[in-house]
Every structure is written in structure tokens, then in C-alpha cells.
PDB file of C-alpha atoms in Angstrom:
ATOM      1  CA  MET A   1       0.000   0.000   0.000  1.00  0.00           C
ATOM      2  CA  LYS A   2       1.321   3.412  -0.988  1.00  0.00           C
ATOM      3  CA  ARG A   3       0.753   4.979   2.437  1.00  0.00           C
ATOM      4  CA  GLU A   4       2.798   2.284   4.158  1.00  0.00           C
ATOM      5  CA  ALA A   5       5.596   2.621   1.588  1.00  0.00           C
ATOM      6  CA  ILE A   6       5.694   6.388   2.177  1.00  0.00           C
ATOM      7  CA  ARG A   7       5.755   5.878   5.938  1.00  0.00           C
ATOM      8  CA  ALA A   8       8.656   3.415   5.548  1.00  0.00           C
ATOM      9  CA  THR A   9      10.627   5.946   3.475  1.00  0.00           C
ATOM     10  CA  VAL A  10      10.050   8.641   6.125  1.00  0.00           C
ATOM     11  CA  GLN A  11      11.233   6.307   8.904  1.00  0.00           C
ATOM     12  CA  ALA A  12      14.272   5.247   6.836  1.00  0.00           C
ATOM     13  CA  TYR A  13      15.083   8.912   6.204  1.00  0.00           C
ATOM     14  CA  VAL A  14      14.981   9.834   9.895  1.00  0.00           C
ATOM     15  CA  ASP A  15      17.051   6.752  10.766  1.00  0.00           C
ATOM     16  CA  ALA A  16      19.667   7.497   8.076  1.00  0.00           C
ATOM     17  CA  VAL A  17      19.960  11.151   9.124  1.00  0.00           C
ATOM     18  CA  GLY A  18      20.374  10.033  12.734  1.00  0.00           C
ATOM     19  CA  ALA A  19      23.055   7.523  11.729  1.00  0.00           C
ATOM     20  CA  THR A  20      24.884  10.290   9.789  1.00  0.00           C
ATOM     21  CA  ASP A  21      24.830   8.011   6.747  1.00  0.00           C
ATOM     22  CA  PRO A  22      24.744  10.281   3.645  1.00  0.00           C
ATOM     23  CA  ASP A  23      24.705   7.319   1.233  1.00  0.00           C
ATOM     24  CA  ALA A  24      21.643   5.809   2.916  1.00  0.00           C
ATOM     25  CA  VAL A  25      19.935   9.210   2.857  1.00  0.00           C
ATOM     26  CA  LEU A  26      20.767   9.718  -0.811  1.00  0.00           C
ATOM     27  CA  ALA A  27      19.404   6.300  -1.795  1.00  0.00           C
ATOM     28  CA  LEU A  28      15.946   7.424  -0.654  1.00  0.00           C
ATOM     29  CA  TYR A  29      15.832  10.291  -3.179  1.00  0.00           C
ATOM     30  CA  ALA A  30      14.646  10.170  -6.793  1.00  0.00           C
ATOM     31  CA  PRO A  31      17.430  11.239  -9.216  1.00  0.00           C
ATOM     32  CA  ASP A  32      15.839  14.607 -10.075  1.00  0.00           C
ATOM     33  CA  ALA A  33      14.694  15.471  -6.536  1.00  0.00           C
ATOM     34  CA  THR A  34      14.918  18.859  -4.832  1.00  0.00           C
ATOM     35  CA  VAL A  35      15.945  19.685  -1.257  1.00  0.00           C
ATOM     36  CA  GLU A  36      15.055  23.048   0.345  1.00  0.00           C
ATOM     37  CA  ASP A  37      16.635  23.116   3.816  1.00  0.00           C
ATOM     38  CA  PRO A  38      15.744  25.380   5.507  1.00  0.00           C
ATOM     39  CA  VAL A  39      12.639  26.484   3.581  1.00  0.00           C
ATOM     40  CA  GLY A  40      13.212  29.943   2.149  1.00  0.00           C
ATOM     41  CA  THR A  41      16.758  29.181   0.930  1.00  0.00           C
ATOM     42  CA  ASP A  42      17.745  28.071  -2.588  1.00  0.00           C
ATOM     43  CA  ALA A  43      16.869  24.459  -3.351  1.00  0.00           C
ATOM     44  CA  HIS A  44      19.502  21.827  -4.140  1.00  0.00           C
ATOM     45  CA  ARG A  45      18.472  20.043  -7.362  1.00  0.00           C
ATOM     46  CA  GLY A  46      19.529  16.538  -8.427  1.00  0.00           C
ATOM     47  CA  ARG A  47      21.554  13.739  -6.850  1.00  0.00           C
ATOM     48  CA  ASP A  48      24.980  15.479  -7.026  1.00  0.00           C
ATOM     49  CA  ALA A  49      23.788  18.679  -5.371  1.00  0.00           C
ATOM     50  CA  ILE A  50      21.852  16.710  -2.740  1.00  0.00           C
ATOM     51  CA  ALA A  51      24.873  14.475  -2.069  1.00  0.00           C
ATOM     52  CA  ALA A  52      27.055  17.553  -1.524  1.00  0.00           C
ATOM     53  CA  PHE A  53      24.470  18.999   0.846  1.00  0.00           C
ATOM     54  CA  TYR A  54      24.233  15.876   3.041  1.00  0.00           C
ATOM     55  CA  ALA A  55      27.995  15.257   2.939  1.00  0.00           C
ATOM     56  CA  LYS A  56      28.381  18.458   4.983  1.00  0.00           C
ATOM     57  CA  SER A  57      26.680  16.756   7.938  1.00  0.00           C
ATOM     58  CA  ALA A  58      29.048  13.744   7.919  1.00  0.00           C
ATOM     59  CA  GLY A  59      31.446  13.353  10.831  1.00  0.00           C
ATOM     60  CA  TYR A  60      29.119  14.421  13.616  1.00  0.00           C
ATOM     61  CA  HIS A  61      27.459  11.945  15.876  1.00  0.00           C
ATOM     62  CA  ASN A  62      23.682  12.266  15.700  1.00  0.00           C
ATOM     63  CA  GLU A  63      20.655  10.668  17.220  1.00  0.00           C
ATOM     64  CA  SER A  64      17.210  10.932  15.681  1.00  0.00           C
ATOM     65  CA  GLU A  65      13.624  10.053  16.481  1.00  0.00           C
ATOM     66  CA  LEU A  66      10.488  10.299  14.359  1.00  0.00           C
ATOM     67  CA  LEU A  67       7.881  12.002  16.556  1.00  0.00           C
ATOM     68  CA  ASP A  68       4.813  12.557  14.344  1.00  0.00           C
ATOM     69  CA  CYS A  69       4.023  11.729  10.737  1.00  0.00           C
ATOM     70  CA  ARG A  70       0.986  12.789   8.707  1.00  0.00           C
ATOM     71  CA  ILE A  71       0.501  11.295   5.249  1.00  0.00           C
ATOM     72  CA  SER A  72      -1.905  13.076   2.925  1.00  0.00           C
ATOM     73  CA  GLY A  73      -2.283  11.803  -0.630  1.00  0.00           C
ATOM     74  CA  ASP A  74       1.233  11.138  -1.954  1.00  0.00           C
ATOM     75  CA  ASN A  75       2.723  13.645   0.503  1.00  0.00           C
ATOM     76  CA  ALA A  76       4.035  13.525   4.041  1.00  0.00           C
ATOM     77  CA  ALA A  77       4.650  16.076   6.780  1.00  0.00           C
ATOM     78  CA  PHE A  78       6.551  14.874   9.810  1.00  0.00           C
ATOM     79  CA  ARG A  79       8.224  16.153  12.951  1.00  0.00           C
ATOM     80  CA  PHE A  80      11.428  14.579  14.197  1.00  0.00           C
ATOM     81  CA  ARG A  81      14.132  15.208  16.770  1.00  0.00           C
ATOM     82  CA  ILE A  82      17.757  15.349  15.726  1.00  0.00           C
ATOM     83  CA  THR A  83      20.575  15.523  18.262  1.00  0.00           C
ATOM     84  CA  THR A  84      24.003  16.657  17.073  1.00  0.00           C
ATOM     85  CA  THR A  85      27.181  16.422  19.106  1.00  0.00           C
ATOM     86  CA  LEU A  86      29.508  19.231  18.097  1.00  0.00           C
ATOM     87  CA  PRO A  87      33.024  19.617  19.528  1.00  0.00           C
ATOM     88  CA  GLU A  88      31.873  22.257  22.013  1.00  0.00           C
ATOM     89  CA  ARG A  89      28.297  21.168  22.847  1.00  0.00           C
ATOM     90  CA  THR A  90      25.355  18.906  22.047  1.00  0.00           C
ATOM     91  CA  VAL A  91      22.392  20.580  20.369  1.00  0.00           C
ATOM     92  CA  GLU A  92      18.890  19.400  19.584  1.00  0.00           C
ATOM     93  CA  VAL A  93      16.277  20.592  17.095  1.00  0.00           C
ATOM     94  CA  THR A  94      12.835  19.274  16.091  1.00  0.00           C
ATOM     95  CA  PRO A  95      12.199  20.344  12.481  1.00  0.00           C
ATOM     96  CA  ILE A  96       9.010  19.714  10.539  1.00  0.00           C
ATOM     97  CA  ASP A  97       9.796  18.302   7.089  1.00  0.00           C
ATOM     98  CA  VAL A  98       7.470  18.033   4.097  1.00  0.00           C
ATOM     99  CA  MET A  99       8.093  15.489   1.338  1.00  0.00           C
ATOM    100  CA  THR A 100       6.564  14.437  -1.967  1.00  0.00           C
ATOM    101  CA  PHE A 101       7.108  10.959  -3.411  1.00  0.00           C
ATOM    102  CA  ASP A 102       7.143   9.139  -6.729  1.00  0.00           C
ATOM    103  CA  GLU A 103       5.412   5.842  -7.554  1.00  0.00           C
ATOM    104  CA  ASP A 104       8.216   3.878  -5.875  1.00  0.00           C
ATOM    105  CA  ALA A 105       7.929   6.001  -2.687  1.00  0.00           C
ATOM    106  CA  ARG A 106      11.254   7.665  -3.452  1.00  0.00           C
ATOM    107  CA  ILE A 107      11.498  11.276  -2.283  1.00  0.00           C
ATOM    108  CA  THR A 108      10.931  13.781  -5.126  1.00  0.00           C
ATOM    109  CA  SER A 109      11.096  16.882  -2.928  1.00  0.00           C
ATOM    110  CA  MET A 110      11.979  17.707   0.650  1.00  0.00           C
ATOM    111  CA  GLN A 111      11.366  20.956   2.494  1.00  0.00           C
ATOM    112  CA  ALA A 112      12.691  21.412   6.030  1.00  0.00           C
ATOM    113  CA  PHE A 113      11.012  23.963   8.310  1.00  0.00           C
ATOM    114  CA  TRP A 114      13.334  25.161  11.096  1.00  0.00           C
ATOM    115  CA  HIS A 115      15.277  28.213  12.188  1.00  0.00           C
ATOM    116  CA  THR A 116      18.547  28.624  14.075  1.00  0.00           C
ATOM    117  CA  SER A 117      16.547  29.998  17.019  1.00  0.00           C
ATOM    118  CA  ASP A 118      14.821  26.588  17.322  1.00  0.00           C
ATOM    119  CA  TYR A 119      18.112  24.953  18.375  1.00  0.00           C
ATOM    120  CA  ARG A 120      18.390  24.011  22.009  1.00  0.00           C
ATOM    121  CA  VAL A 121      21.647  23.226  23.816  1.00  0.00           C
ATOM    122  CA  VAL A 122      21.092  19.967  25.689  1.00  0.00           C
ATOM    123  CA  ARG A 123      24.656  19.398  26.938  1.00  0.00           C
ATOM    124  CA  PRO A 124      27.379  22.010  27.096  1.00  0.00           C
ATOM    125  CA  ARG A 125      30.883  20.576  27.135  1.00  0.00           C
TER     126      ARG A 125
ATOM    127  CA  MET B   1       9.366  41.431  13.225  1.00  0.00           C
ATOM    128  CA  LYS B   2       8.043  39.237  10.429  1.00  0.00           C
ATOM    129  CA  ARG B   3       8.570  35.957  12.309  1.00  0.00           C
ATOM    130  CA  GLU B   4       6.503  37.169  15.257  1.00  0.00           C
ATOM    131  CA  ALA B   5       3.740  38.385  12.933  1.00  0.00           C
ATOM    132  CA  ILE B   6       3.651  34.967  11.236  1.00  0.00           C
ATOM    133  CA  ARG B   7       3.545  33.231  14.613  1.00  0.00           C
ATOM    134  CA  ALA B   8       0.634  35.464  15.679  1.00  0.00           C
ATOM    135  CA  THR B   9      -1.296  34.600  12.511  1.00  0.00           C
ATOM    136  CA  VAL B  10      -0.745  30.863  13.119  1.00  0.00           C
ATOM    137  CA  GLN B  11      -1.959  31.164  16.723  1.00  0.00           C
ATOM    138  CA  ALA B  12      -4.980  33.236  15.623  1.00  0.00           C
ATOM    139  CA  TYR B  13      -5.778  30.617  12.975  1.00  0.00           C
ATOM    140  CA  VAL B  14      -5.709  27.721  15.455  1.00  0.00           C
ATOM    141  CA  ASP B  15      -7.801  29.739  17.934  1.00  0.00           C
ATOM    142  CA  ALA B  16     -10.379  30.702  15.278  1.00  0.00           C
ATOM    143  CA  VAL B  17     -10.685  27.118  14.016  1.00  0.00           C
ATOM    144  CA  GLY B  18     -11.145  25.940  17.606  1.00  0.00           C
ATOM    145  CA  ALA B  19     -13.814  28.579  18.215  1.00  0.00           C
ATOM    146  CA  THR B  20     -15.616  27.457  15.024  1.00  0.00           C
ATOM    147  CA  ASP B  21     -15.517  31.065  13.837  1.00  0.00           C
ATOM    148  CA  PRO B  22     -15.387  30.991  10.016  1.00  0.00           C
ATOM    149  CA  ASP B  23     -15.349  34.813   9.747  1.00  0.00           C
ATOM    150  CA  ALA B  24     -12.307  35.052  12.017  1.00  0.00           C
ATOM    151  CA  VAL B  25     -10.581  32.306  10.020  1.00  0.00           C
ATOM    152  CA  LEU B  26     -11.378  34.014   6.716  1.00  0.00           C
ATOM    153  CA  ALA B  27     -10.016  37.376   7.906  1.00  0.00           C
ATOM    154  CA  LEU B  28      -6.565  35.784   8.228  1.00  0.00           C
ATOM    155  CA  TYR B  29      -6.402  34.900   4.512  1.00  0.00           C
ATOM    156  CA  ALA B  30      -5.192  37.087   1.641  1.00  0.00           C
ATOM    157  CA  PRO B  31      -7.944  37.612  -0.977  1.00  0.00           C
ATOM    158  CA  ASP B  32      -6.347  35.347  -3.612  1.00  0.00           C
ATOM    159  CA  ALA B  33      -5.228  32.605  -1.203  1.00  0.00           C
ATOM    160  CA  THR B  34      -5.455  28.857  -1.768  1.00  0.00           C
ATOM    161  CA  VAL B  35      -6.520  26.119   0.658  1.00  0.00           C
ATOM    162  CA  GLU B  36      -5.631  22.442   0.026  1.00  0.00           C
ATOM    163  CA  ASP B  37      -7.244  20.398   2.827  1.00  0.00           C
ATOM    164  CA  PRO B  38      -6.369  17.561   2.901  1.00  0.00           C
ATOM    165  CA  VAL B  39      -3.249  17.764   0.726  1.00  0.00           C
ATOM    166  CA  GLY B  40      -3.804  15.776  -2.456  1.00  0.00           C
ATOM    167  CA  THR B  41      -7.329  17.105  -3.040  1.00  0.00           C
ATOM    168  CA  ASP B  42      -8.281  20.050  -5.279  1.00  0.00           C
ATOM    169  CA  ALA B  43      -7.400  23.436  -3.796  1.00  0.00           C
ATOM    170  CA  HIS B  44     -10.040  26.060  -2.954  1.00  0.00           C
ATOM    171  CA  ARG B  45      -8.992  29.366  -4.544  1.00  0.00           C
ATOM    172  CA  GLY B  46     -10.043  32.842  -3.405  1.00  0.00           C
ATOM    173  CA  ARG B  47     -12.106  34.221  -0.529  1.00  0.00           C
ATOM    174  CA  ASP B  48     -15.516  32.918  -1.706  1.00  0.00           C
ATOM    175  CA  ALA B  49     -14.335  29.343  -2.189  1.00  0.00           C
ATOM    176  CA  ILE B  50     -12.436  29.422   1.101  1.00  0.00           C
ATOM    177  CA  ALA B  51     -15.459  30.881   2.916  1.00  0.00           C
ATOM    178  CA  ALA B  52     -17.640  28.062   1.568  1.00  0.00           C
ATOM    179  CA  PHE B  53     -15.080  25.502   2.706  1.00  0.00           C
ATOM    180  CA  TYR B  54     -14.889  26.780   6.300  1.00  0.00           C
ATOM    181  CA  ALA B  55     -18.652  27.367   6.534  1.00  0.00           C
ATOM    182  CA  LYS B  56     -19.064  23.579   6.351  1.00  0.00           C
ATOM    183  CA  SER B  57     -17.407  23.254   9.772  1.00  0.00           C
ATOM    184  CA  ALA B  58     -19.780  25.735  11.461  1.00  0.00           C
ATOM    185  CA  GLY B  59     -22.212  24.367  14.032  1.00  0.00           C
ATOM    186  CA  TYR B  60     -19.882  21.866  15.691  1.00  0.00           C
ATOM    187  CA  HIS B  61     -18.235  22.586  18.986  1.00  0.00           C
ATOM    188  CA  ASN B  62     -14.457  22.422  18.697  1.00  0.00           C
ATOM    189  CA  GLU B  63     -11.458  22.839  20.899  1.00  0.00           C
ATOM    190  CA  SER B  64      -7.995  23.503  19.528  1.00  0.00           C
ATOM    191  CA  GLU B  65      -4.434  23.758  20.729  1.00  0.00           C
ATOM    192  CA  LEU B  66      -1.266  24.755  18.891  1.00  0.00           C
ATOM    193  CA  LEU B  67       1.330  22.090  19.729  1.00  0.00           C
ATOM    194  CA  ASP B  68       4.423  22.918  17.646  1.00  0.00           C
ATOM    195  CA  CYS B  69       5.255  25.665  15.170  1.00  0.00           C
ATOM    196  CA  ARG B  70       8.325  25.954  12.940  1.00  0.00           C
ATOM    197  CA  ILE B  71       8.827  29.169  10.969  1.00  0.00           C
ATOM    198  CA  SER B  72      11.262  29.042   8.066  1.00  0.00           C
ATOM    199  CA  GLY B  73      11.654  32.149   5.917  1.00  0.00           C
ATOM    200  CA  ASP B  74       8.152  33.465   5.178  1.00  0.00           C
ATOM    201  CA  ASN B  75       6.658  30.009   5.710  1.00  0.00           C
ATOM    202  CA  ALA B  76       5.318  28.057   8.658  1.00  0.00           C
ATOM    203  CA  ALA B  77       4.684  24.387   9.426  1.00  0.00           C
ATOM    204  CA  PHE B  78       2.752  23.623  12.576  1.00  0.00           C
ATOM    205  CA  ARG B  79       1.042  20.784  14.386  1.00  0.00           C
ATOM    206  CA  PHE B  80      -2.195  21.356  16.276  1.00  0.00           C
ATOM    207  CA  ARG B  81      -4.913  19.372  17.986  1.00  0.00           C
ATOM    208  CA  ILE B  82      -8.539  19.871  17.010  1.00  0.00           C
ATOM    209  CA  THR B  83     -11.388  18.268  18.949  1.00  0.00           C
ATOM    210  CA  THR B  84     -14.793  18.054  17.288  1.00  0.00           C
ATOM    211  CA  THR B  85     -17.998  17.074  19.045  1.00  0.00           C
ATOM    212  CA  LEU B  86     -20.304  15.384  16.575  1.00  0.00           C
ATOM    213  CA  PRO B  87     -23.839  14.254  17.466  1.00  0.00           C
ATOM    214  CA  GLU B  88     -22.695  10.652  17.999  1.00  0.00           C
ATOM    215  CA  ARG B  89     -19.143  11.061  19.352  1.00  0.00           C
ATOM    216  CA  THR B  90     -16.185  13.342  20.039  1.00  0.00           C
ATOM    217  CA  VAL B  91     -13.189  12.947  17.730  1.00  0.00           C
ATOM    218  CA  GLU B  92      -9.684  14.353  17.815  1.00  0.00           C
ATOM    219  CA  VAL B  93      -7.055  14.807  15.118  1.00  0.00           C
ATOM    220  CA  THR B  94      -3.608  16.449  15.089  1.00  0.00           C
ATOM    221  CA  PRO B  95      -2.911  17.649  11.533  1.00  0.00           C
ATOM    222  CA  ILE B  96       0.295  19.271  10.346  1.00  0.00           C
ATOM    223  CA  ASP B  97      -0.464  22.425   8.346  1.00  0.00           C
ATOM    224  CA  VAL B  98       1.898  24.350   6.076  1.00  0.00           C
ATOM    225  CA  MET B  99       1.298  28.026   5.281  1.00  0.00           C
ATOM    226  CA  THR B 100       2.863  30.791   3.200  1.00  0.00           C
ATOM    227  CA  PHE B 101       2.309  34.461   4.030  1.00  0.00           C
ATOM    228  CA  ASP B 102       2.299  37.876   2.374  1.00  0.00           C
ATOM    229  CA  GLU B 103       4.026  41.033   3.633  1.00  0.00           C
ATOM    230  CA  ASP B 104       1.197  41.676   6.098  1.00  0.00           C
ATOM    231  CA  ALA B 105       1.468  38.102   7.474  1.00  0.00           C
ATOM    232  CA  ARG B 106      -1.846  37.187   5.860  1.00  0.00           C
ATOM    233  CA  ILE B 107      -2.093  33.561   4.721  1.00  0.00           C
ATOM    234  CA  THR B 108      -1.481  33.165   0.967  1.00  0.00           C
ATOM    235  CA  SER B 109      -1.652  29.369   0.949  1.00  0.00           C
ATOM    236  CA  MET B 110      -2.582  26.623   3.392  1.00  0.00           C
ATOM    237  CA  GLN B 111      -1.968  22.894   3.036  1.00  0.00           C
ATOM    238  CA  ALA B 112      -3.333  20.496   5.656  1.00  0.00           C
ATOM    239  CA  PHE B 113      -1.668  17.088   6.057  1.00  0.00           C
ATOM    240  CA  TRP B 114      -4.011  14.528   7.612  1.00  0.00           C
ATOM    241  CA  HIS B 115      -5.981  11.389   6.729  1.00  0.00           C
ATOM    242  CA  THR B 116      -9.259   9.995   8.004  1.00  0.00           C
ATOM    243  CA  SER B 117      -7.283   7.163   9.635  1.00  0.00           C
ATOM    244  CA  ASP B 118      -5.583   9.776  11.872  1.00  0.00           C
ATOM    245  CA  TYR B 119      -8.882  10.519  13.639  1.00  0.00           C
ATOM    246  CA  ARG B 120      -9.194   9.194  17.156  1.00  0.00           C
ATOM    247  CA  VAL B 121     -12.478   8.794  19.036  1.00  0.00           C
ATOM    248  CA  VAL B 122     -11.958  10.385  22.457  1.00  0.00           C
ATOM    249  CA  ARG B 123     -15.520  10.132  23.773  1.00  0.00           C
ATOM    250  CA  PRO B 124     -18.242   7.915  22.349  1.00  0.00           C
ATOM    251  CA  ARG B 125     -21.740   9.133  23.129  1.00  0.00           C
TER     252      ARG B 125
END
């Protein structure tokens, strides 16, 4: 069922982001997908641009948890927690992401809603 | 500040939906706005079509609460709880809505992510 396939892609996305695994993240995207993160900035278009974008997050230890997911037609909006351990502190943010999907439940577009002021320091060093 | 104006519009929207006040809801929209609710269905375009859409919800007692709001550029994604008392039961749903805004923080587009399977019966009659 399409809804279950979409839900599985969303869960796999959150897991792969939490595992800081850019290749696993990239495999969930359709070749001509777009990524707008955060919303309001220029979108990254296509696998190469998306790969470069996610590669920037490699090297940090992250944890992630899918908190809420709403699937509507062939679209999903979901809230998740991502914890990032930087050299000087551990920070946490709970973005809301919106995705569209193709027939194989691959991501055709992603939009991430968050702002730097949403970050919360959970552990100073 | 634009972010605070957007946040105020989101809160006013959730409050007006909870109060089952279609006029108050409508006043938050720009004249040429679009409403896609749920996402994946045809959008309602313009004040008259949007007014007709919200008028359908009049007559039920609702409660509402804004749970999470992420503002990104001139856009917002937010999760809220809406409780609706129907003749035979009380139901609850927590959609995720996405909105864009004009310079006056009026809503230019709304997309509501939810599915009938997300409804939860909180009080049978």
C-alpha cells in the first residue's frame, strides 16, 4: 500500500539522518529530486547537489527520532528530533519536514522547516 | 518582526478554528489565497471558495491547541490538535499544516496534512 511505503521511506530517512549516513539518505531520493533546507533558501536540485548537501553533515554523531508523521495523498509532513554532538556542545532541534514521493515512494522533494533559534543546547561541554 | 507576525497569525488561525468562527478564520487569509485540505485534493482558490469551505465546519463545537510551530523564511509548518464534538461522538485529530504568508502576514496558501485514519475517538456518546 502506498501509504505504508511512504511511511517506511520517512522512517528510513529519519534513521539514516540520525546515523549520519549520507549514502543511505541519498538512496531514498529520486534522481531529479529537490531539497530546500531550511525552507526559504535556494533548493539543491539533483543527486549530485543533494549528495554535496548531506555530505556536509558527515562526521558528527547524531541521534534521531520520528515524533509525528501525517501522510496526505502522496505527501508527508513529519516532525522529528535530531541531536548533534559538536566539539563544544550537544544541540537538539525538532524540524518539521514536508516530502513528496514518486510511484516507488522515493522522495521527489523535501522541504525542512526550522530556524537557528529553534536549536536548544542539551549538553554544554 | 516578520517571524513574530507569522507566529501570531498561526496562533490566531488555530484559535479561530477551535472557536468554530469561520469569519475570524477568513479574515486571516489574503484575498487570492489557496486552501488544500487535505493535501492531495483540489485546492479552494479565493475568498468565496475558502469561505464556503470553512462554513461547512460551522455548528460543531471544537477545541484547539497549537502544539508545535516551525517558521522558516516566510513560511510556517505547525502541528495542532482539534477536537470536534459530533452528534454521535467526540473525535480528535492532530494535523500538520503548512502556510505561506504575504508582507502583512496574511495567509497566501494553506496545506493540511491529515488522513481519516488519523482521527481518534476520544468520547463515544
